[in-house]
Amino acid sequence: MPIEVGRVCLKIAGREAGRYCVVLKKIDDNFVLITGPKLLTGVRRKKCNIQHLEPLPFVIEVKEEASDEEVIAAYEKANLIRKLNLKKPSAAQLKAEKEKVKEKEVEKKTEKKKEGRKKKK
Amino acid sequence: MKRVKVKLPSKRMVIRERKKKPKIQKCAICKKPLHGIPKLRATELKKLAKSEKRVERPYGGYLCSKCVREIMRERARKIA
């Protein structure tokens, strides 16, 4: 069971040991970008060492670096939510998540502006 | 408290009280010492917050990281 894009794996190390995640992108032969997504399985989108993953025999159709909504939709299409008895996040949670992501982007922009001003002085 | 006989420089023998040394916490399966767990006596452990007495991982203060990986691998293989 090769580790490729869309492969559903079980995280076997770290805080999220025992939780499901999906591979989104192969960074190099040791590292891979994964996401739970956070609202579905509690694993957030981050780089992960393949030694901390155990591949499962499920693959979901997901393009590289897809957004969390697309991943949840792909989970549903492969009716994995019922098979792995996960709880689908409600629409309200999804909206709240989006706002949080926007806020972080806004903060990053303001920080850049502040750094810009310091250099000018 | 543990009573210990101590020989003083004046060659006199005195009984002194010493604290008992606590044992290192060991993994339940492979009996290897656990990392990240303080070595303290029960009364001192009580003062610590829960997060200081265990590791942030399933089976945190109970199994070592290698044993947790094996257990999770078996769990993944059972799903297949």
PDB file of C-alpha atoms in Angstrom:
ATOM      1  CA  MET A   1       0.000   0.000   0.000  1.00  0.00           C
ATOM      2  CA  PRO A   2       2.157   2.895  -1.256  1.00  0.00           C
ATOM      3  CA  ILE A   3       1.856   6.310   0.348  1.00  0.00           C
ATOM      4  CA  GLU A   4       0.539   8.572  -2.424  1.00  0.00           C
ATOM      5  CA  VAL A   5      -1.775  11.589  -2.784  1.00  0.00           C
ATOM      6  CA  GLY A   6      -5.252  10.743  -1.446  1.00  0.00           C
ATOM      7  CA  ARG A   7      -4.055   7.766   0.616  1.00  0.00           C
ATOM      8  CA  VAL A   8      -5.855   7.552   3.951  1.00  0.00           C
ATOM      9  CA  CYS A   9      -3.410   6.753   6.751  1.00  0.00           C
ATOM     10  CA  LEU A  10      -3.412   6.305  10.499  1.00  0.00           C
ATOM     11  CA  LYS A  11      -1.026   8.530  12.438  1.00  0.00           C
ATOM     12  CA  ILE A  12       0.919   6.254  14.766  1.00  0.00           C
ATOM     13  CA  ALA A  13       3.118   8.766  16.618  1.00  0.00           C
ATOM     14  CA  GLY A  14       2.771  12.085  18.327  1.00  0.00           C
ATOM     15  CA  ARG A  15      -0.171  13.778  19.947  1.00  0.00           C
ATOM     16  CA  GLU A  16      -2.535  12.656  17.170  1.00  0.00           C
ATOM     17  CA  ALA A  17      -1.532   8.961  17.350  1.00  0.00           C
ATOM     18  CA  GLY A  18      -4.429   6.720  16.393  1.00  0.00           C
ATOM     19  CA  ARG A  19      -6.188   9.356  14.251  1.00  0.00           C
ATOM     20  CA  TYR A  20      -6.921   9.221  10.535  1.00  0.00           C
ATOM     21  CA  CYS A  21      -5.358  11.577   8.011  1.00  0.00           C
ATOM     22  CA  VAL A  22      -5.054  12.001   4.263  1.00  0.00           C
ATOM     23  CA  VAL A  23      -1.872  12.555   2.282  1.00  0.00           C
ATOM     24  CA  LEU A  24      -2.087  15.705   0.166  1.00  0.00           C
ATOM     25  CA  LYS A  25       1.384  16.110  -1.257  1.00  0.00           C
ATOM     26  CA  LYS A  26       4.706  14.297  -1.306  1.00  0.00           C
ATOM     27  CA  ILE A  27       7.377  16.813  -0.216  1.00  0.00           C
ATOM     28  CA  ASP A  28      10.330  14.429  -0.576  1.00  0.00           C
ATOM     29  CA  ASP A  29      11.047  10.775   0.107  1.00  0.00           C
ATOM     30  CA  ASN A  30      10.785  11.318   3.860  1.00  0.00           C
ATOM     31  CA  PHE A  31       8.163  13.986   4.316  1.00  0.00           C
ATOM     32  CA  VAL A  32       4.571  14.311   3.238  1.00  0.00           C
ATOM     33  CA  LEU A  33       1.893  17.002   3.648  1.00  0.00           C
ATOM     34  CA  ILE A  34      -1.122  15.625   5.532  1.00  0.00           C
ATOM     35  CA  THR A  35      -4.449  16.914   6.794  1.00  0.00           C
ATOM     36  CA  GLY A  36      -7.153  15.298   8.877  1.00  0.00           C
ATOM     37  CA  PRO A  37      -8.933  17.579   8.150  1.00  0.00           C
ATOM     38  CA  LYS A  38      -8.909  19.099  11.603  1.00  0.00           C
ATOM     39  CA  LEU A  39     -12.692  19.304  11.954  1.00  0.00           C
ATOM     40  CA  LEU A  40     -13.170  15.692  10.887  1.00  0.00           C
ATOM     41  CA  THR A  41     -10.395  13.798  12.604  1.00  0.00           C
ATOM     42  CA  GLY A  42      -8.487  16.337  14.694  1.00  0.00           C
ATOM     43  CA  VAL A  43      -5.283  16.198  12.645  1.00  0.00           C
ATOM     44  CA  ARG A  44      -4.329  19.618  11.344  1.00  0.00           C
ATOM     45  CA  ARG A  45      -2.709  20.324   7.990  1.00  0.00           C
ATOM     46  CA  LYS A  46       1.047  19.941   8.408  1.00  0.00           C
ATOM     47  CA  LYS A  47       4.208  18.253   7.234  1.00  0.00           C
ATOM     48  CA  CYS A  48       4.650  14.750   8.580  1.00  0.00           C
ATOM     49  CA  ASN A  49       7.356  12.100   8.453  1.00  0.00           C
ATOM     50  CA  ILE A  50       6.181   8.970   6.633  1.00  0.00           C
ATOM     51  CA  GLN A  51       7.535   6.836   9.486  1.00  0.00           C
ATOM     52  CA  HIS A  52       4.809   8.348  11.675  1.00  0.00           C
ATOM     53  CA  LEU A  53       2.105   7.126   9.266  1.00  0.00           C
ATOM     54  CA  GLU A  54       0.613   3.674   8.655  1.00  0.00           C
ATOM     55  CA  PRO A  55      -1.170   3.465   5.265  1.00  0.00           C
ATOM     56  CA  LEU A  56      -4.707   2.062   5.148  1.00  0.00           C
ATOM     57  CA  PRO A  57      -6.262   0.300   2.132  1.00  0.00           C
ATOM     58  CA  PHE A  58      -8.436   3.342   1.285  1.00  0.00           C
ATOM     59  CA  VAL A  59      -7.636   6.007  -1.338  1.00  0.00           C
ATOM     60  CA  ILE A  60      -9.854   9.041  -1.894  1.00  0.00           C
ATOM     61  CA  GLU A  61      -9.878  11.135  -5.084  1.00  0.00           C
ATOM     62  CA  VAL A  62      -8.296  14.380  -4.009  1.00  0.00           C
ATOM     63  CA  LYS A  63      -6.129  16.710  -6.056  1.00  0.00           C
ATOM     64  CA  GLU A  64      -2.818  17.846  -4.630  1.00  0.00           C
ATOM     65  CA  GLU A  65      -3.060  20.332  -1.747  1.00  0.00           C
ATOM     66  CA  ALA A  66      -6.856  20.337  -1.875  1.00  0.00           C
ATOM     67  CA  SER A  67      -8.819  22.445   0.606  1.00  0.00           C
ATOM     68  CA  ASP A  68     -10.395  20.825   3.643  1.00  0.00           C
ATOM     69  CA  GLU A  69     -13.926  21.052   2.198  1.00  0.00           C
ATOM     70  CA  GLU A  70     -12.865  19.099  -0.903  1.00  0.00           C
ATOM     71  CA  VAL A  71     -11.239  16.486   1.316  1.00  0.00           C
ATOM     72  CA  ILE A  72     -14.418  16.095   3.392  1.00  0.00           C
ATOM     73  CA  ALA A  73     -16.448  15.772   0.178  1.00  0.00           C
ATOM     74  CA  ALA A  74     -14.044  13.090  -1.075  1.00  0.00           C
ATOM     75  CA  TYR A  75     -14.372  11.275   2.258  1.00  0.00           C
ATOM     76  CA  GLU A  76     -18.137  11.255   1.787  1.00  0.00           C
ATOM     77  CA  LYS A  77     -17.945  10.035  -1.792  1.00  0.00           C
ATOM     78  CA  ALA A  78     -15.896   7.034  -0.677  1.00  0.00           C
ATOM     79  CA  ASN A  79     -18.463   6.687   2.190  1.00  0.00           C
ATOM     80  CA  LEU A  80     -15.525   6.504   4.569  1.00  0.00           C
ATOM     81  CA  ILE A  81     -17.233   8.680   7.158  1.00  0.00           C
ATOM     82  CA  ARG A  82     -19.549   5.816   8.053  1.00  0.00           C
ATOM     83  CA  LYS A  83     -16.924   3.095   7.613  1.00  0.00           C
ATOM     84  CA  LEU A  84     -14.407   4.770   9.940  1.00  0.00           C
ATOM     85  CA  ASN A  85     -17.361   6.052  12.058  1.00  0.00           C
ATOM     86  CA  LEU A  86     -16.245   9.666  12.021  1.00  0.00           C
ATOM     87  CA  LYS A  87     -18.478  12.636  12.822  1.00  0.00           C
ATOM     88  CA  LYS A  88     -19.081  15.014   9.926  1.00  0.00           C
ATOM     89  CA  PRO A  89     -18.495  18.656  11.020  1.00  0.00           C
ATOM     90  CA  SER A  90     -21.628  20.818  10.869  1.00  0.00           C
ATOM     91  CA  ALA A  91     -21.842  23.676   8.359  1.00  0.00           C
ATOM     92  CA  ALA A  92     -21.522  26.205  11.215  1.00  0.00           C
ATOM     93  CA  GLN A  93     -18.168  24.700  12.236  1.00  0.00           C
ATOM     94  CA  LEU A  94     -16.935  24.875   8.655  1.00  0.00           C
ATOM     95  CA  LYS A  95     -17.866  28.579   8.450  1.00  0.00           C
ATOM     96  CA  ALA A  96     -16.129  29.337  11.749  1.00  0.00           C
ATOM     97  CA  GLU A  97     -13.012  27.577  10.472  1.00  0.00           C
ATOM     98  CA  LYS A  98     -12.984  29.702   7.314  1.00  0.00           C
ATOM     99  CA  GLU A  99     -13.194  32.924   9.315  1.00  0.00           C
ATOM    100  CA  LYS A 100     -10.291  31.809  11.479  1.00  0.00           C
ATOM    101  CA  VAL A 101      -8.176  31.181   8.392  1.00  0.00           C
ATOM    102  CA  LYS A 102      -9.058  34.631   7.026  1.00  0.00           C
ATOM    103  CA  GLU A 103      -8.162  36.290  10.335  1.00  0.00           C
ATOM    104  CA  LYS A 104      -4.745  34.637  10.307  1.00  0.00           C
ATOM    105  CA  GLU A 105      -4.097  35.901   6.772  1.00  0.00           C
ATOM    106  CA  VAL A 106      -5.138  39.445   7.795  1.00  0.00           C
ATOM    107  CA  GLU A 107      -2.795  39.284  10.802  1.00  0.00           C
ATOM    108  CA  LYS A 108       0.105  38.175   8.602  1.00  0.00           C
ATOM    109  CA  LYS A 109      -0.479  41.130   6.251  1.00  0.00           C
ATOM    110  CA  THR A 110      -0.547  43.655   9.113  1.00  0.00           C
ATOM    111  CA  GLU A 111       2.649  42.154  10.540  1.00  0.00           C
ATOM    112  CA  LYS A 112       4.359  42.522   7.162  1.00  0.00           C
ATOM    113  CA  LYS A 113       3.299  46.186   7.063  1.00  0.00           C
ATOM    114  CA  LYS A 114       4.751  46.759  10.552  1.00  0.00           C
ATOM    115  CA  GLU A 115       8.052  45.125   9.557  1.00  0.00           C
ATOM    116  CA  GLY A 116       8.089  47.278   6.423  1.00  0.00           C
ATOM    117  CA  ARG A 117       7.726  50.459   8.525  1.00  0.00           C
ATOM    118  CA  LYS A 118      10.562  49.475  10.880  1.00  0.00           C
ATOM    119  CA  LYS A 119      13.005  49.083   7.997  1.00  0.00           C
ATOM    120  CA  LYS A 120      12.160  52.544   6.651  1.00  0.00           C
ATOM    121  CA  LYS A 121      13.084  54.319   9.938  1.00  0.00           C
TER     122      LYS A 121
ATOM    123  CA  MET B   1      11.272   9.137  56.051  1.00  0.00           C
ATOM    124  CA  LYS B   2      14.091   6.597  56.052  1.00  0.00           C
ATOM    125  CA  ARG B   3      16.434   6.323  59.030  1.00  0.00           C
ATOM    126  CA  VAL B   4      20.114   6.175  58.026  1.00  0.00           C
ATOM    127  CA  LYS B   5      23.178   5.664  60.251  1.00  0.00           C
ATOM    128  CA  VAL B   6      25.751   8.392  59.578  1.00  0.00           C
ATOM    129  CA  LYS B   7      29.375   8.481  60.831  1.00  0.00           C
ATOM    130  CA  LEU B   8      30.380  12.007  61.819  1.00  0.00           C
ATOM    131  CA  PRO B   9      33.982  13.408  61.531  1.00  0.00           C
ATOM    132  CA  SER B  10      34.160  13.054  65.328  1.00  0.00           C
ATOM    133  CA  LYS B  11      33.719   9.265  64.688  1.00  0.00           C
ATOM    134  CA  ARG B  12      30.358   9.342  66.466  1.00  0.00           C
ATOM    135  CA  MET B  13      27.485   7.293  64.936  1.00  0.00           C
ATOM    136  CA  VAL B  14      24.231   9.207  64.544  1.00  0.00           C
ATOM    137  CA  ILE B  15      20.845   8.242  63.076  1.00  0.00           C
ATOM    138  CA  ARG B  16      19.701  10.747  60.491  1.00  0.00           C
ATOM    139  CA  GLU B  17      16.432  10.845  58.548  1.00  0.00           C
ATOM    140  CA  ARG B  18      16.646  10.872  54.774  1.00  0.00           C
ATOM    141  CA  LYS B  19      13.976  11.107  52.100  1.00  0.00           C
ATOM    142  CA  LYS B  20      13.370   7.869  50.207  1.00  0.00           C
ATOM    143  CA  LYS B  21      14.518   8.040  46.570  1.00  0.00           C
ATOM    144  CA  PRO B  22      11.610   7.552  44.108  1.00  0.00           C
ATOM    145  CA  LYS B  23      11.874   5.024  41.265  1.00  0.00           C
ATOM    146  CA  ILE B  24      11.754   6.037  37.558  1.00  0.00           C
ATOM    147  CA  GLN B  25       8.360   5.395  35.928  1.00  0.00           C
ATOM    148  CA  LYS B  26       8.609   2.410  33.555  1.00  0.00           C
ATOM    149  CA  CYS B  27       6.691   1.491  30.388  1.00  0.00           C
ATOM    150  CA  ALA B  28       4.007  -1.094  31.084  1.00  0.00           C
ATOM    151  CA  ILE B  29       5.038  -3.394  28.197  1.00  0.00           C
ATOM    152  CA  CYS B  30       8.766  -3.082  27.570  1.00  0.00           C
ATOM    153  CA  LYS B  31       9.658  -1.904  31.098  1.00  0.00           C
ATOM    154  CA  LYS B  32      11.959   0.786  29.734  1.00  0.00           C
ATOM    155  CA  PRO B  33      12.126   4.095  31.627  1.00  0.00           C
ATOM    156  CA  LEU B  34       9.565   6.686  30.492  1.00  0.00           C
ATOM    157  CA  HIS B  35      10.772  10.056  29.238  1.00  0.00           C
ATOM    158  CA  GLY B  36       9.254  13.351  30.323  1.00  0.00           C
ATOM    159  CA  ILE B  37       7.919  12.046  33.646  1.00  0.00           C
ATOM    160  CA  PRO B  38       9.381  13.743  36.782  1.00  0.00           C
ATOM    161  CA  LYS B  39      11.013  11.449  39.362  1.00  0.00           C
ATOM    162  CA  LEU B  40       9.250  12.559  42.543  1.00  0.00           C
ATOM    163  CA  ARG B  41       7.655  10.983  45.596  1.00  0.00           C
ATOM    164  CA  ALA B  42       3.865  10.700  45.725  1.00  0.00           C
ATOM    165  CA  THR B  43       3.416  13.734  48.006  1.00  0.00           C
ATOM    166  CA  GLU B  44       5.482  15.957  45.681  1.00  0.00           C
ATOM    167  CA  LEU B  45       3.680  14.582  42.610  1.00  0.00           C
ATOM    168  CA  LYS B  46       0.369  15.715  44.058  1.00  0.00           C
ATOM    169  CA  LYS B  47       1.443  19.355  43.864  1.00  0.00           C
ATOM    170  CA  LEU B  48       2.170  19.143  40.120  1.00  0.00           C
ATOM    171  CA  ALA B  49      -0.444  19.935  37.464  1.00  0.00           C
ATOM    172  CA  LYS B  50      -1.753  16.979  35.471  1.00  0.00           C
ATOM    173  CA  SER B  51       0.070  18.077  32.322  1.00  0.00           C
ATOM    174  CA  GLU B  52       3.416  17.961  34.155  1.00  0.00           C
ATOM    175  CA  LYS B  53       2.904  14.353  35.199  1.00  0.00           C
ATOM    176  CA  ARG B  54       2.321  12.803  31.792  1.00  0.00           C
ATOM    177  CA  VAL B  55       3.216  13.132  28.124  1.00  0.00           C
ATOM    178  CA  GLU B  56       0.803  14.581  25.544  1.00  0.00           C
ATOM    179  CA  ARG B  57       0.169  11.346  23.612  1.00  0.00           C
ATOM    180  CA  PRO B  58      -2.323   8.469  23.786  1.00  0.00           C
ATOM    181  CA  TYR B  59      -1.152   6.158  26.612  1.00  0.00           C
ATOM    182  CA  GLY B  60       0.972   9.207  27.646  1.00  0.00           C
ATOM    183  CA  GLY B  61       2.462   8.345  31.024  1.00  0.00           C
ATOM    184  CA  TYR B  62       1.781   4.623  30.684  1.00  0.00           C
ATOM    185  CA  LEU B  63       3.536   3.332  27.566  1.00  0.00           C
ATOM    186  CA  CYS B  64       6.751   4.416  25.857  1.00  0.00           C
ATOM    187  CA  SER B  65       6.585   5.883  22.359  1.00  0.00           C
ATOM    188  CA  LYS B  66       7.769   2.687  20.644  1.00  0.00           C
ATOM    189  CA  CYS B  67       5.075   0.554  22.256  1.00  0.00           C
ATOM    190  CA  VAL B  68       2.399   3.109  21.296  1.00  0.00           C
ATOM    191  CA  ARG B  69       3.566   2.898  17.665  1.00  0.00           C
ATOM    192  CA  GLU B  70       3.306  -0.892  17.620  1.00  0.00           C
ATOM    193  CA  ILE B  71      -0.181  -0.791  19.140  1.00  0.00           C
ATOM    194  CA  MET B  72      -1.324   1.797  16.596  1.00  0.00           C
ATOM    195  CA  ARG B  73       0.182  -0.248  13.746  1.00  0.00           C
ATOM    196  CA  GLU B  74      -1.776  -3.329  14.849  1.00  0.00           C
ATOM    197  CA  ARG B  75      -4.907  -1.183  15.096  1.00  0.00           C
ATOM    198  CA  ALA B  76      -4.348   0.061  11.536  1.00  0.00           C
ATOM    199  CA  ARG B  77      -3.746  -3.472  10.255  1.00  0.00           C
ATOM    200  CA  LYS B  78      -6.961  -4.669  11.896  1.00  0.00           C
ATOM    201  CA  ILE B  79      -8.931  -2.078   9.945  1.00  0.00           C
ATOM    202  CA  ALA B  80      -7.548  -3.442   6.668  1.00  0.00           C
TER     203      ALA B  80
END
